[in-house]
Amino acid sequence: MAELVFFSGTMDCGKSTLALQMDHNHAARGRQGIIFTRHDRAGAATLSSRLGLQADAVEVADDFDFQAHVVHLLSAGGKADYLICDEAQFFSAQQIDQLARVVDELGIDVFTFGITTDFRTRLFPGSQRLIELADRVEVLQVEALCWCGARATHNARTVGGVMVVEGAQVVVGDVAVAEDQIGYEVLCRRHHRRRLTAATARAAVLSPDVLPFGDQPHR
């Protein structure tokens, strides 16, 4: 039976690489698929991995209808055995419902990939709906690491290396950007709660006033 599967993880844990690998594996067995994405780091209509791999994709806009797109393809004589959907956190809840109908009514496998929470640790609407509807939710086993070496569990938005906690939910960026640009960094929960990024941690180490001795009298 066809399945709706959600592969989730933090940024920098290999989601897009896995999406490309799954497309390759299925295509190698003669299956035909369609790749979808939204707000990819490499630009529109592209699924890219930080390892340098990429493939053409269908860009998903706000008004895109997955079920209508697939039905139109099948009605024109085309074929689709599976869908690969990267950056699924940016899809709307309604679009996730459409993907579920593609699975249930058309018998087509749908493999989605995305992060679950935003820089404020709030669920993305698309991810929330996937958690509610998916036949399986798979947490990727390739662990991204915080700057301290612990397992990274949260995505932080940074400006000049400083973590910010306000702003629009969707701002496209990457984990490797110039210091004056909006970027993202993966952190463990402890350092996300303390808003301590790699840059601010380095600054604290270099500061001559790291320890708060205050005005304690000398003994």
PDB file of C-alpha atoms in Angstrom:
ATOM      1  CA  MET A   1       0.000   0.000   0.000  1.00  0.00           C
ATOM      2  CA  ALA A   2       1.104   3.549  -0.687  1.00  0.00           C
ATOM      3  CA  GLU A   3       2.395   5.593   2.243  1.00  0.00           C
ATOM      4  CA  LEU A   4       2.776   9.194   3.354  1.00  0.00           C
ATOM      5  CA  VAL A   5       6.145   9.365   5.113  1.00  0.00           C
ATOM      6  CA  PHE A   6       7.715  12.342   6.895  1.00  0.00           C
ATOM      7  CA  PHE A   7      11.502  12.348   7.305  1.00  0.00           C
ATOM      8  CA  SER A   8      12.361  15.020   9.854  1.00  0.00           C
ATOM      9  CA  GLY A   9      15.439  16.480  11.489  1.00  0.00           C
ATOM     10  CA  THR A  10      17.261  19.712  12.192  1.00  0.00           C
ATOM     11  CA  MET A  11      19.036  21.722   9.541  1.00  0.00           C
ATOM     12  CA  ASP A  12      22.333  20.228   8.362  1.00  0.00           C
ATOM     13  CA  CYS A  13      21.380  16.611   9.116  1.00  0.00           C
ATOM     14  CA  GLY A  14      21.175  15.374   5.523  1.00  0.00           C
ATOM     15  CA  LYS A  15      17.465  15.604   4.664  1.00  0.00           C
ATOM     16  CA  SER A  16      17.967  16.871   1.105  1.00  0.00           C
ATOM     17  CA  THR A  17      20.777  14.379   0.526  1.00  0.00           C
ATOM     18  CA  LEU A  18      18.440  11.569   1.579  1.00  0.00           C
ATOM     19  CA  ALA A  19      15.681  12.931  -0.671  1.00  0.00           C
ATOM     20  CA  LEU A  20      18.018  12.846  -3.666  1.00  0.00           C
ATOM     21  CA  GLN A  21      19.249   9.363  -2.730  1.00  0.00           C
ATOM     22  CA  MET A  22      15.698   8.037  -2.443  1.00  0.00           C
ATOM     23  CA  ASP A  23      14.808   9.478  -5.841  1.00  0.00           C
ATOM     24  CA  HIS A  24      17.901   7.794  -7.314  1.00  0.00           C
ATOM     25  CA  ASN A  25      17.090   4.427  -5.703  1.00  0.00           C
ATOM     26  CA  HIS A  26      13.490   4.378  -6.882  1.00  0.00           C
ATOM     27  CA  ALA A  27      14.371   5.583 -10.397  1.00  0.00           C
ATOM     28  CA  ALA A  28      17.044   2.868 -10.632  1.00  0.00           C
ATOM     29  CA  ARG A  29      14.267   0.290 -10.190  1.00  0.00           C
ATOM     30  CA  GLY A  30      12.252   1.741 -13.056  1.00  0.00           C
ATOM     31  CA  ARG A  31       9.850   3.793 -10.956  1.00  0.00           C
ATOM     32  CA  GLN A  32       8.903   7.277 -12.135  1.00  0.00           C
ATOM     33  CA  GLY A  33       8.700  10.120  -9.659  1.00  0.00           C
ATOM     34  CA  ILE A  34       8.239  13.858  -9.344  1.00  0.00           C
ATOM     35  CA  ILE A  35      10.397  16.077  -7.126  1.00  0.00           C
ATOM     36  CA  PHE A  36       8.842  19.089  -5.402  1.00  0.00           C
ATOM     37  CA  THR A  37      10.457  21.736  -3.236  1.00  0.00           C
ATOM     38  CA  ARG A  38      10.031  25.261  -1.920  1.00  0.00           C
ATOM     39  CA  HIS A  39      12.543  27.941  -0.909  1.00  0.00           C
ATOM     40  CA  ASP A  40      15.580  25.775  -1.651  1.00  0.00           C
ATOM     41  CA  ARG A  41      18.941  27.397  -0.852  1.00  0.00           C
ATOM     42  CA  ALA A  42      19.994  27.020  -4.515  1.00  0.00           C
ATOM     43  CA  GLY A  43      16.988  28.912  -5.883  1.00  0.00           C
ATOM     44  CA  ALA A  44      13.603  28.144  -7.391  1.00  0.00           C
ATOM     45  CA  ALA A  45      12.739  24.768  -8.937  1.00  0.00           C
ATOM     46  CA  THR A  46      15.863  23.077  -7.545  1.00  0.00           C
ATOM     47  CA  LEU A  47      16.445  20.443  -4.893  1.00  0.00           C
ATOM     48  CA  SER A  48      20.006  20.816  -3.622  1.00  0.00           C
ATOM     49  CA  SER A  49      22.196  19.216  -0.983  1.00  0.00           C
ATOM     50  CA  ARG A  50      25.052  20.817   0.918  1.00  0.00           C
ATOM     51  CA  LEU A  51      27.215  17.987  -0.435  1.00  0.00           C
ATOM     52  CA  GLY A  52      26.898  19.548  -3.894  1.00  0.00           C
ATOM     53  CA  LEU A  53      24.211  17.300  -5.368  1.00  0.00           C
ATOM     54  CA  GLN A  54      21.108  18.765  -6.958  1.00  0.00           C
ATOM     55  CA  ALA A  55      18.182  17.974  -9.239  1.00  0.00           C
ATOM     56  CA  ASP A  56      15.462  19.850 -11.064  1.00  0.00           C
ATOM     57  CA  ALA A  57      12.196  20.133  -9.170  1.00  0.00           C
ATOM     58  CA  VAL A  58       8.728  21.624  -9.309  1.00  0.00           C
ATOM     59  CA  GLU A  59       8.559  24.805  -7.225  1.00  0.00           C
ATOM     60  CA  VAL A  60       5.586  24.816  -4.837  1.00  0.00           C
ATOM     61  CA  ALA A  61       3.818  28.182  -4.617  1.00  0.00           C
ATOM     62  CA  ASP A  62       1.143  29.228  -2.122  1.00  0.00           C
ATOM     63  CA  ASP A  63      -1.688  28.289  -4.491  1.00  0.00           C
ATOM     64  CA  PHE A  64      -0.151  25.016  -5.727  1.00  0.00           C
ATOM     65  CA  ASP A  65      -2.480  21.992  -5.639  1.00  0.00           C
ATOM     66  CA  PHE A  66      -0.618  18.670  -5.460  1.00  0.00           C
ATOM     67  CA  GLN A  67      -3.636  16.507  -6.173  1.00  0.00           C
ATOM     68  CA  ALA A  68      -4.725  18.574  -9.182  1.00  0.00           C
ATOM     69  CA  HIS A  69      -1.146  18.550 -10.530  1.00  0.00           C
ATOM     70  CA  VAL A  70      -0.852  14.765 -10.317  1.00  0.00           C
ATOM     71  CA  VAL A  71      -4.363  14.118 -11.681  1.00  0.00           C
ATOM     72  CA  HIS A  72      -3.609  16.381 -14.655  1.00  0.00           C
ATOM     73  CA  LEU A  73      -0.381  14.451 -15.308  1.00  0.00           C
ATOM     74  CA  LEU A  74      -2.109  11.073 -15.149  1.00  0.00           C
ATOM     75  CA  SER A  75      -5.004  12.271 -17.326  1.00  0.00           C
ATOM     76  CA  ALA A  76      -2.508  13.350 -19.990  1.00  0.00           C
ATOM     77  CA  GLY A  77      -1.019   9.874 -20.102  1.00  0.00           C
ATOM     78  CA  GLY A  78       1.846  10.483 -17.713  1.00  0.00           C
ATOM     79  CA  LYS A  79       2.952   8.275 -14.853  1.00  0.00           C
ATOM     80  CA  ALA A  80       3.906   8.901 -11.231  1.00  0.00           C
ATOM     81  CA  ASP A  81       4.846   6.114  -8.837  1.00  0.00           C
ATOM     82  CA  TYR A  82       6.096   8.381  -6.055  1.00  0.00           C
ATOM     83  CA  LEU A  83       6.540  12.011  -5.029  1.00  0.00           C
ATOM     84  CA  ILE A  84       9.623  13.471  -3.337  1.00  0.00           C
ATOM     85  CA  CYS A  85       8.735  16.631  -1.383  1.00  0.00           C
ATOM     86  CA  ASP A  86      11.624  18.554   0.162  1.00  0.00           C
ATOM     87  CA  GLU A  87      11.332  21.587   2.470  1.00  0.00           C
ATOM     88  CA  ALA A  88       7.872  20.308   3.374  1.00  0.00           C
ATOM     89  CA  GLN A  89       7.763  22.518   6.467  1.00  0.00           C
ATOM     90  CA  PHE A  90       7.027  25.413   4.092  1.00  0.00           C
ATOM     91  CA  PHE A  91       3.922  23.726   2.638  1.00  0.00           C
ATOM     92  CA  SER A  92       0.538  24.774   3.955  1.00  0.00           C
ATOM     93  CA  ALA A  93      -1.651  22.458   6.021  1.00  0.00           C
ATOM     94  CA  GLN A  94      -4.052  22.289   3.057  1.00  0.00           C
ATOM     95  CA  GLN A  95      -1.234  21.147   0.777  1.00  0.00           C
ATOM     96  CA  ILE A  96      -0.344  18.367   3.221  1.00  0.00           C
ATOM     97  CA  ASP A  97      -3.989  17.270   3.078  1.00  0.00           C
ATOM     98  CA  GLN A  98      -3.667  17.171  -0.711  1.00  0.00           C
ATOM     99  CA  LEU A  99      -0.600  14.922  -0.415  1.00  0.00           C
ATOM    100  CA  ALA A 100      -2.543  12.583   1.854  1.00  0.00           C
ATOM    101  CA  ARG A 101      -5.271  12.338  -0.782  1.00  0.00           C
ATOM    102  CA  VAL A 102      -2.659  11.554  -3.438  1.00  0.00           C
ATOM    103  CA  VAL A 103      -1.640   8.581  -1.293  1.00  0.00           C
ATOM    104  CA  ASP A 104      -5.135   7.399  -0.367  1.00  0.00           C
ATOM    105  CA  GLU A 105      -7.018   8.054  -3.603  1.00  0.00           C
ATOM    106  CA  LEU A 106      -4.319   7.619  -6.244  1.00  0.00           C
ATOM    107  CA  GLY A 107      -2.146   4.988  -4.568  1.00  0.00           C
ATOM    108  CA  ILE A 108       1.074   6.973  -4.991  1.00  0.00           C
ATOM    109  CA  ASP A 109       3.855   6.980  -2.393  1.00  0.00           C
ATOM    110  CA  VAL A 110       4.711  10.416  -0.977  1.00  0.00           C
ATOM    111  CA  PHE A 111       8.057  10.960   0.766  1.00  0.00           C
ATOM    112  CA  THR A 112       8.330  14.319   2.522  1.00  0.00           C
ATOM    113  CA  PHE A 113      11.408  15.888   4.104  1.00  0.00           C
ATOM    114  CA  GLY A 114      11.630  18.867   6.419  1.00  0.00           C
ATOM    115  CA  ILE A 115      12.417  20.385   9.781  1.00  0.00           C
ATOM    116  CA  THR A 116       9.733  20.303  12.437  1.00  0.00           C
ATOM    117  CA  THR A 117      10.191  23.577  14.348  1.00  0.00           C
ATOM    118  CA  ASP A 118      11.224  27.113  13.492  1.00  0.00           C
ATOM    119  CA  PHE A 119      13.840  29.332  15.161  1.00  0.00           C
ATOM    120  CA  ARG A 120      11.373  30.020  17.994  1.00  0.00           C
ATOM    121  CA  THR A 121      10.883  26.258  18.622  1.00  0.00           C
ATOM    122  CA  ARG A 122       7.333  26.501  17.247  1.00  0.00           C
ATOM    123  CA  LEU A 123       5.984  23.889  14.836  1.00  0.00           C
ATOM    124  CA  PHE A 124       5.736  24.870  11.185  1.00  0.00           C
ATOM    125  CA  PRO A 125       2.134  24.425   9.945  1.00  0.00           C
ATOM    126  CA  GLY A 126       3.242  21.962   7.265  1.00  0.00           C
ATOM    127  CA  SER A 127       5.253  19.885   9.717  1.00  0.00           C
ATOM    128  CA  GLN A 128       2.467  19.880  12.272  1.00  0.00           C
ATOM    129  CA  ARG A 129      -0.008  18.571   9.714  1.00  0.00           C
ATOM    130  CA  LEU A 130       2.454  15.914   8.576  1.00  0.00           C
ATOM    131  CA  ILE A 131       2.901  14.701  12.146  1.00  0.00           C
ATOM    132  CA  GLU A 132      -0.885  14.492  12.396  1.00  0.00           C
ATOM    133  CA  LEU A 133      -1.432  12.649   9.097  1.00  0.00           C
ATOM    134  CA  ALA A 134       1.711  10.720   8.125  1.00  0.00           C
ATOM    135  CA  ASP A 135       1.704   6.931   8.115  1.00  0.00           C
ATOM    136  CA  ARG A 136       5.273   7.118   9.428  1.00  0.00           C
ATOM    137  CA  VAL A 137       7.446   9.850  10.914  1.00  0.00           C
ATOM    138  CA  GLU A 138      11.146   9.014  10.647  1.00  0.00           C
ATOM    139  CA  VAL A 139      13.724  11.051  12.571  1.00  0.00           C
ATOM    140  CA  LEU A 140      16.972  11.092  10.614  1.00  0.00           C
ATOM    141  CA  GLN A 141      19.782   9.247  12.345  1.00  0.00           C
ATOM    142  CA  VAL A 142      22.603  11.444  11.007  1.00  0.00           C
ATOM    143  CA  GLU A 143      22.946  13.799  13.953  1.00  0.00           C
ATOM    144  CA  ALA A 144      23.779  17.443  13.457  1.00  0.00           C
ATOM    145  CA  LEU A 145      25.995  18.772  16.235  1.00  0.00           C
ATOM    146  CA  CYS A 146      25.865  21.918  18.332  1.00  0.00           C
ATOM    147  CA  TRP A 147      29.085  23.942  18.569  1.00  0.00           C
ATOM    148  CA  CYS A 148      29.655  22.334  21.987  1.00  0.00           C
ATOM    149  CA  GLY A 149      29.638  18.834  20.462  1.00  0.00           C
ATOM    150  CA  ALA A 150      26.256  17.774  21.858  1.00  0.00           C
ATOM    151  CA  ARG A 151      23.430  16.586  19.601  1.00  0.00           C
ATOM    152  CA  ALA A 152      21.748  19.573  17.965  1.00  0.00           C
ATOM    153  CA  THR A 153      17.988  19.579  18.427  1.00  0.00           C
ATOM    154  CA  HIS A 154      16.974  23.174  17.638  1.00  0.00           C
ATOM    155  CA  ASN A 155      17.393  25.623  14.775  1.00  0.00           C
ATOM    156  CA  ALA A 156      18.528  29.150  15.666  1.00  0.00           C
ATOM    157  CA  ARG A 157      18.268  32.223  13.445  1.00  0.00           C
ATOM    158  CA  THR A 158      21.278  34.514  13.666  1.00  0.00           C
ATOM    159  CA  VAL A 159      22.256  37.996  12.545  1.00  0.00           C
ATOM    160  CA  GLY A 160      25.967  38.620  12.697  1.00  0.00           C
ATOM    161  CA  GLY A 161      26.347  35.439  14.725  1.00  0.00           C
ATOM    162  CA  VAL A 162      23.892  36.654  17.391  1.00  0.00           C
ATOM    163  CA  MET A 163      20.725  34.620  17.916  1.00  0.00           C
ATOM    164  CA  VAL A 164      17.414  36.419  17.324  1.00  0.00           C
ATOM    165  CA  VAL A 165      13.981  35.259  18.507  1.00  0.00           C
ATOM    166  CA  GLU A 166      11.670  37.657  16.680  1.00  0.00           C
ATOM    167  CA  GLY A 167      10.712  38.040  13.044  1.00  0.00           C
ATOM    168  CA  ALA A 168       8.790  36.306  10.271  1.00  0.00           C
ATOM    169  CA  GLN A 169       8.566  32.535  10.541  1.00  0.00           C
ATOM    170  CA  VAL A 170       9.946  32.000   7.024  1.00  0.00           C
ATOM    171  CA  VAL A 171      13.170  33.763   6.078  1.00  0.00           C
ATOM    172  CA  VAL A 172      15.341  31.841   3.643  1.00  0.00           C
ATOM    173  CA  GLY A 173      18.937  31.405   4.771  1.00  0.00           C
ATOM    174  CA  ASP A 174      21.640  28.815   5.295  1.00  0.00           C
ATOM    175  CA  VAL A 175      24.091  27.642   7.937  1.00  0.00           C
ATOM    176  CA  ALA A 176      27.103  29.202   6.168  1.00  0.00           C
ATOM    177  CA  VAL A 177      26.667  32.942   5.513  1.00  0.00           C
ATOM    178  CA  ALA A 178      28.597  36.163   5.966  1.00  0.00           C
ATOM    179  CA  GLU A 179      28.529  37.585   9.480  1.00  0.00           C
ATOM    180  CA  ASP A 180      26.295  40.523   8.565  1.00  0.00           C
ATOM    181  CA  GLN A 181      23.649  38.329   6.925  1.00  0.00           C
ATOM    182  CA  ILE A 182      20.700  36.420   8.317  1.00  0.00           C
ATOM    183  CA  GLY A 183      21.760  32.833   8.849  1.00  0.00           C
ATOM    184  CA  TYR A 184      20.908  29.722  10.801  1.00  0.00           C
ATOM    185  CA  GLU A 185      22.776  27.578  13.295  1.00  0.00           C
ATOM    186  CA  VAL A 186      21.849  24.279  14.901  1.00  0.00           C
ATOM    187  CA  LEU A 187      22.118  24.189  18.692  1.00  0.00           C
ATOM    188  CA  CYS A 188      21.447  21.815  21.558  1.00  0.00           C
ATOM    189  CA  ARG A 189      18.448  22.737  23.721  1.00  0.00           C
ATOM    190  CA  ARG A 190      20.624  24.103  26.529  1.00  0.00           C
ATOM    191  CA  HIS A 191      22.434  26.595  24.310  1.00  0.00           C
ATOM    192  CA  HIS A 192      19.295  27.481  22.344  1.00  0.00           C
ATOM    193  CA  ARG A 193      17.585  28.407  25.624  1.00  0.00           C
ATOM    194  CA  ARG A 194      20.613  30.485  26.607  1.00  0.00           C
ATOM    195  CA  ARG A 195      20.837  32.000  23.092  1.00  0.00           C
ATOM    196  CA  LEU A 196      24.496  31.012  23.043  1.00  0.00           C
ATOM    197  CA  THR A 197      25.759  30.551  19.479  1.00  0.00           C
ATOM    198  CA  ALA A 198      29.268  29.616  18.402  1.00  0.00           C
ATOM    199  CA  ALA A 199      30.095  33.280  17.772  1.00  0.00           C
ATOM    200  CA  THR A 200      28.813  34.536  21.122  1.00  0.00           C
ATOM    201  CA  ALA A 201      30.547  31.658  22.897  1.00  0.00           C
ATOM    202  CA  ARG A 202      33.870  32.630  21.293  1.00  0.00           C
ATOM    203  CA  ALA A 203      33.313  36.260  22.248  1.00  0.00           C
ATOM    204  CA  ALA A 204      32.662  35.254  25.854  1.00  0.00           C
ATOM    205  CA  VAL A 205      35.893  33.250  25.995  1.00  0.00           C
ATOM    206  CA  LEU A 206      37.886  36.185  24.653  1.00  0.00           C
ATOM    207  CA  SER A 207      36.280  38.717  26.987  1.00  0.00           C
ATOM    208  CA  PRO A 208      38.376  39.816  29.990  1.00  0.00           C
ATOM    209  CA  ASP A 209      35.194  39.959  32.081  1.00  0.00           C
ATOM    210  CA  VAL A 210      33.965  36.406  31.635  1.00  0.00           C
ATOM    211  CA  LEU A 211      33.637  35.643  35.337  1.00  0.00           C
ATOM    212  CA  PRO A 212      31.280  37.971  37.281  1.00  0.00           C
ATOM    213  CA  PHE A 213      33.585  38.642  40.248  1.00  0.00           C
ATOM    214  CA  GLY A 214      31.823  41.976  40.876  1.00  0.00           C
ATOM    215  CA  ASP A 215      33.087  44.134  43.739  1.00  0.00           C
ATOM    216  CA  GLN A 216      33.911  41.342  46.133  1.00  0.00           C
ATOM    217  CA  PRO A 217      36.543  42.447  48.668  1.00  0.00           C
ATOM    218  CA  HIS A 218      39.924  40.729  48.365  1.00  0.00           C
ATOM    219  CA  ARG A 219      40.906  38.416  51.178  1.00  0.00           C
TER     220      ARG A 219
END
